[in-house]
Amino acid sequence: MSTKRNGDDFDQFESDLRKAERKVAGEIDPGARALVVAAAVMVVMLSLVLPHTGSVSGIDVLTFNSEAAAENVTITSRISIWLQVIFGIGFSTLALVTRRWFFAWIALCGCAVGCVAGMLSWWSRNTPGVSGFEPPSGVGAGLVLGWLAMIVLTFHWARVVWVRTSVQLSLEAQLRDDAAEQEAKAVALQRKSAIKRPKEDS
């Protein structure tokens, strides 16, 4: 009876360890970085209402209205703005609110791609196109701010994800060691009980 109770206690302990491991593995704790990330998200939002190029704002580029078409906004600018909205604002906010590692990882990947798209967007406003066609306007404040904010987001999400991964691996190793120790104790108790039974029967 005692052996069965010990086995049930160990199963319950192991189950609790697994739940704790899954919970820790899926969560992040950005700490003070949360303020920096939140500020960067606000800057991305601000950049959408500022001129992206000429008099065209980021929202105009996002919707690709007649003003954006008149300024010959390239596909790289449109991709850059969409990445800022989806990952710089959307997934970054989602990761901050839910504290889920999965969303932070998606935000990191999207913001990293957004940094490259922002650089290409900047380049497209300063480089002649086919047949030496010059863009009507150069780089605006909105494009610069949005691109810099995406760089900041990429850096801080990378730090958060990297630290979480290191802590996660360390904790998983510790939990495995604790589980192995508890299992060894349970096996030892079972052996003691098995040795006592023949003596009691005799």
Tab-separated table of C-alpha atoms in Angstrom:
chain	number	residue	atom	x	y	z
A	1	MET	CA	0.000	0.000	0.000
A	2	SER	CA	2.845	2.341	0.917
A	3	THR	CA	4.641	1.560	-2.338
A	4	LYS	CA	1.538	2.384	-4.357
A	5	ARG	CA	1.129	5.670	-2.496
A	6	ASN	CA	4.767	6.568	-3.150
A	7	GLY	CA	4.325	5.772	-6.811
A	8	ASP	CA	1.227	7.956	-7.028
A	9	ASP	CA	3.052	10.802	-5.271
A	10	PHE	CA	5.922	10.541	-7.723
A	11	ASP	CA	3.564	10.527	-10.716
A	12	GLN	CA	1.866	13.641	-9.342
A	13	PHE	CA	5.258	15.289	-8.757
A	14	GLU	CA	6.415	14.425	-12.274
A	15	SER	CA	3.180	15.770	-13.738
A	16	ASP	CA	3.638	19.053	-11.858
A	17	LEU	CA	7.219	19.285	-13.116
A	18	ARG	CA	6.085	18.800	-16.707
A	19	LYS	CA	3.444	21.502	-16.355
A	20	ALA	CA	5.941	23.917	-14.825
A	21	GLU	CA	8.441	23.147	-17.585
A	22	ARG	CA	5.906	23.803	-20.339
A	23	LYS	CA	4.789	27.028	-18.667
A	24	VAL	CA	8.324	28.360	-18.269
A	25	ALA	CA	9.292	27.279	-21.784
A	26	GLY	CA	6.444	29.282	-23.280
A	27	GLU	CA	6.849	32.526	-21.350
A	28	ILE	CA	9.182	35.516	-21.567
A	29	ASP	CA	10.136	38.157	-19.043
A	30	PRO	CA	11.421	41.193	-20.973
A	31	GLY	CA	11.871	43.209	-17.765
A	32	ALA	CA	13.035	46.769	-18.421
A	33	ARG	CA	13.249	45.990	-22.139
A	34	ALA	CA	9.450	46.024	-22.229
A	35	LEU	CA	9.525	49.811	-21.893
A	36	VAL	CA	12.017	50.157	-24.738
A	37	VAL	CA	10.003	47.829	-26.950
A	38	ALA	CA	6.772	49.686	-26.130
A	39	ALA	CA	8.446	53.005	-26.975
A	40	ALA	CA	9.744	51.579	-30.272
A	41	VAL	CA	6.242	50.363	-31.143
A	42	MET	CA	4.919	53.874	-30.509
A	43	VAL	CA	7.638	55.297	-32.792
A	44	VAL	CA	6.587	52.880	-35.551
A	45	MET	CA	3.010	54.080	-35.140
A	46	LEU	CA	4.149	57.700	-35.284
A	47	SER	CA	6.167	57.024	-38.431
A	48	LEU	CA	3.007	55.961	-40.261
A	49	VAL	CA	1.523	59.451	-40.045
A	50	LEU	CA	4.766	61.230	-40.949
A	51	PRO	CA	5.947	61.771	-44.546
A	52	HIS	CA	7.408	58.607	-46.009
A	53	THR	CA	8.498	60.356	-49.156
A	54	GLY	CA	7.505	63.812	-50.310
A	55	SER	CA	4.037	64.556	-48.931
A	56	VAL	CA	3.056	60.867	-48.901
A	57	SER	CA	2.647	59.424	-45.392
A	58	GLY	CA	3.184	55.843	-44.315
A	59	ILE	CA	-0.577	55.306	-44.281
A	60	ASP	CA	-0.742	56.480	-47.911
A	61	VAL	CA	1.948	53.948	-48.785
A	62	LEU	CA	0.097	51.259	-46.812
A	63	THR	CA	-3.138	51.841	-48.733
A	64	PHE	CA	-1.277	52.764	-51.931
A	65	ASN	CA	-3.645	55.579	-52.802
A	66	SER	CA	-3.387	57.991	-55.736
A	67	GLU	CA	-0.830	60.190	-53.954
A	68	ALA	CA	1.467	57.222	-53.379
A	69	ALA	CA	1.085	56.175	-57.005
A	70	ALA	CA	1.927	59.729	-58.135
A	71	GLU	CA	5.148	59.591	-56.087
A	72	ASN	CA	6.053	56.279	-57.760
A	73	VAL	CA	6.317	54.473	-54.414
A	74	THR	CA	8.052	51.166	-55.066
A	75	ILE	CA	7.058	47.696	-53.909
A	76	THR	CA	9.936	47.700	-51.412
A	77	SER	CA	8.408	50.676	-49.595
A	78	ARG	CA	5.029	48.978	-49.467
A	79	ILE	CA	6.537	45.747	-48.144
A	80	SER	CA	8.510	47.699	-45.546
A	81	ILE	CA	5.371	49.461	-44.265
A	82	TRP	CA	3.368	46.238	-44.124
A	83	LEU	CA	6.152	44.540	-42.149
A	84	GLN	CA	6.206	47.471	-39.739
A	85	VAL	CA	2.455	47.209	-39.183
A	86	ILE	CA	2.290	43.401	-38.892
A	87	PHE	CA	5.449	42.699	-36.901
A	88	GLY	CA	6.639	46.041	-35.555
A	89	ILE	CA	3.217	46.892	-34.161
A	90	GLY	CA	1.050	43.748	-34.265
A	91	PHE	CA	3.227	40.885	-33.064
A	92	SER	CA	5.405	43.106	-30.874
A	93	THR	CA	2.331	44.309	-29.000
A	94	LEU	CA	0.962	40.770	-28.836
A	95	ALA	CA	4.233	39.478	-27.393
A	96	LEU	CA	4.326	42.248	-24.782
A	97	VAL	CA	0.727	41.679	-23.698
A	98	THR	CA	0.721	37.869	-23.631
A	99	ARG	CA	4.402	37.373	-22.652
A	100	ARG	CA	4.502	34.344	-24.945
A	101	TRP	CA	7.877	33.250	-26.299
A	102	PHE	CA	6.286	32.120	-29.568
A	103	PHE	CA	4.986	35.603	-30.395
A	104	ALA	CA	8.314	37.183	-29.403
A	105	TRP	CA	10.114	34.832	-31.807
A	106	ILE	CA	7.732	35.736	-34.658
A	107	ALA	CA	8.167	39.443	-33.856
A	108	LEU	CA	11.961	39.019	-33.977
A	109	CYS	CA	11.914	37.290	-37.369
A	110	GLY	CA	9.464	39.771	-38.883
A	111	CYS	CA	11.286	42.832	-37.549
A	112	ALA	CA	14.607	41.485	-38.858
A	113	VAL	CA	13.135	41.139	-42.341
A	114	GLY	CA	11.589	44.586	-41.889
A	115	CYS	CA	15.046	46.068	-41.272
A	116	VAL	CA	16.232	44.762	-44.633
A	117	ALA	CA	13.061	45.977	-46.355
A	118	GLY	CA	13.487	49.406	-44.757
A	119	MET	CA	17.034	49.654	-46.064
A	120	LEU	CA	15.873	48.692	-49.562
A	121	SER	CA	13.041	51.214	-49.284
A	122	TRP	CA	15.540	53.955	-48.421
A	123	TRP	CA	17.753	52.861	-51.298
A	124	SER	CA	14.822	52.913	-53.748
A	125	ARG	CA	14.103	56.583	-52.972
A	126	ASN	CA	17.680	57.616	-53.795
A	127	THR	CA	18.458	55.419	-56.778
A	128	PRO	CA	17.443	56.053	-60.408
A	129	GLY	CA	15.173	53.403	-61.827
A	130	VAL	CA	14.843	52.030	-65.329
A	131	SER	CA	16.144	54.368	-68.043
A	132	GLY	CA	17.601	56.686	-65.409
A	133	PHE	CA	14.190	57.658	-64.027
A	134	GLU	CA	14.629	59.692	-60.832
A	135	PRO	CA	12.154	59.287	-57.930
A	136	PRO	CA	10.080	62.489	-57.535
A	137	SER	CA	10.989	62.764	-53.839
A	138	GLY	CA	13.645	61.403	-51.520
A	139	VAL	CA	13.515	59.856	-48.086
A	140	GLY	CA	11.033	61.299	-45.584
A	141	ALA	CA	11.153	61.439	-41.780
A	142	GLY	CA	8.568	58.679	-41.471
A	143	LEU	CA	10.678	56.223	-43.438
A	144	VAL	CA	13.768	56.975	-41.350
A	145	LEU	CA	11.982	56.751	-37.997
A	146	GLY	CA	10.170	53.553	-38.936
A	147	TRP	CA	13.356	51.885	-40.108
A	148	LEU	CA	15.324	52.871	-36.995
A	149	ALA	CA	12.485	51.693	-34.742
A	150	MET	CA	12.486	48.304	-36.482
A	151	ILE	CA	16.238	48.010	-35.854
A	152	VAL	CA	15.659	48.738	-32.159
A	153	LEU	CA	12.853	46.166	-32.007
A	154	THR	CA	14.983	43.535	-33.728
A	155	PHE	CA	17.846	44.063	-31.279
A	156	HIS	CA	15.688	43.893	-28.146
A	157	TRP	CA	13.557	40.968	-29.288
A	158	ALA	CA	16.749	39.084	-30.129
A	159	ARG	CA	18.041	39.706	-26.594
A	160	VAL	CA	14.746	38.618	-25.023
A	161	VAL	CA	14.501	35.449	-27.122
A	162	TRP	CA	18.165	34.544	-26.570
A	163	VAL	CA	18.009	34.996	-22.779
A	164	ARG	CA	14.735	33.076	-22.596
A	165	THR	CA	16.241	30.220	-24.602
A	166	SER	CA	19.304	30.018	-22.327
A	167	VAL	CA	17.209	30.090	-19.154
A	168	GLN	CA	14.814	27.575	-20.628
A	169	LEU	CA	17.576	25.080	-21.428
A	170	SER	CA	19.082	25.513	-17.959
A	171	LEU	CA	15.726	25.029	-16.242
A	172	GLU	CA	14.882	22.005	-18.350
A	173	ALA	CA	18.179	20.387	-17.339
A	174	GLN	CA	17.487	21.145	-13.678
A	175	LEU	CA	13.964	19.735	-13.888
A	176	ARG	CA	15.274	16.566	-15.528
A	177	ASP	CA	17.848	16.156	-12.755
A	178	ASP	CA	15.173	16.656	-10.079
A	179	ALA	CA	12.884	14.150	-11.780
A	180	ALA	CA	15.688	11.586	-12.019
A	181	GLU	CA	16.502	12.092	-8.327
A	182	GLN	CA	12.865	11.618	-7.306
A	183	GLU	CA	12.613	8.526	-9.480
A	184	ALA	CA	15.716	7.065	-7.844
A	185	LYS	CA	14.195	7.686	-4.398
A	186	ALA	CA	10.940	6.036	-5.455
A	187	VAL	CA	12.813	2.981	-6.773
A	188	ALA	CA	14.804	2.755	-3.544
A	189	LEU	CA	11.585	2.840	-1.474
A	190	GLN	CA	10.070	0.132	-3.640
A	191	ARG	CA	13.113	-2.082	-3.107
A	192	LYS	CA	12.976	-1.560	0.655
A	193	SER	CA	9.304	-2.465	0.676
A	194	ALA	CA	9.994	-5.547	-1.438
A	195	ILE	CA	12.717	-6.662	1.027
A	196	LYS	CA	10.471	-6.139	4.061
A	197	ARG	CA	7.607	-8.216	2.683
A	198	PRO	CA	9.397	-11.603	2.649
A	199	LYS	CA	10.569	-10.972	6.222
A	200	GLU	CA	7.026	-10.179	7.364
A	201	ASP	CA	5.644	-13.233	5.553
A	202	SER	CA	8.197	-15.485	7.213
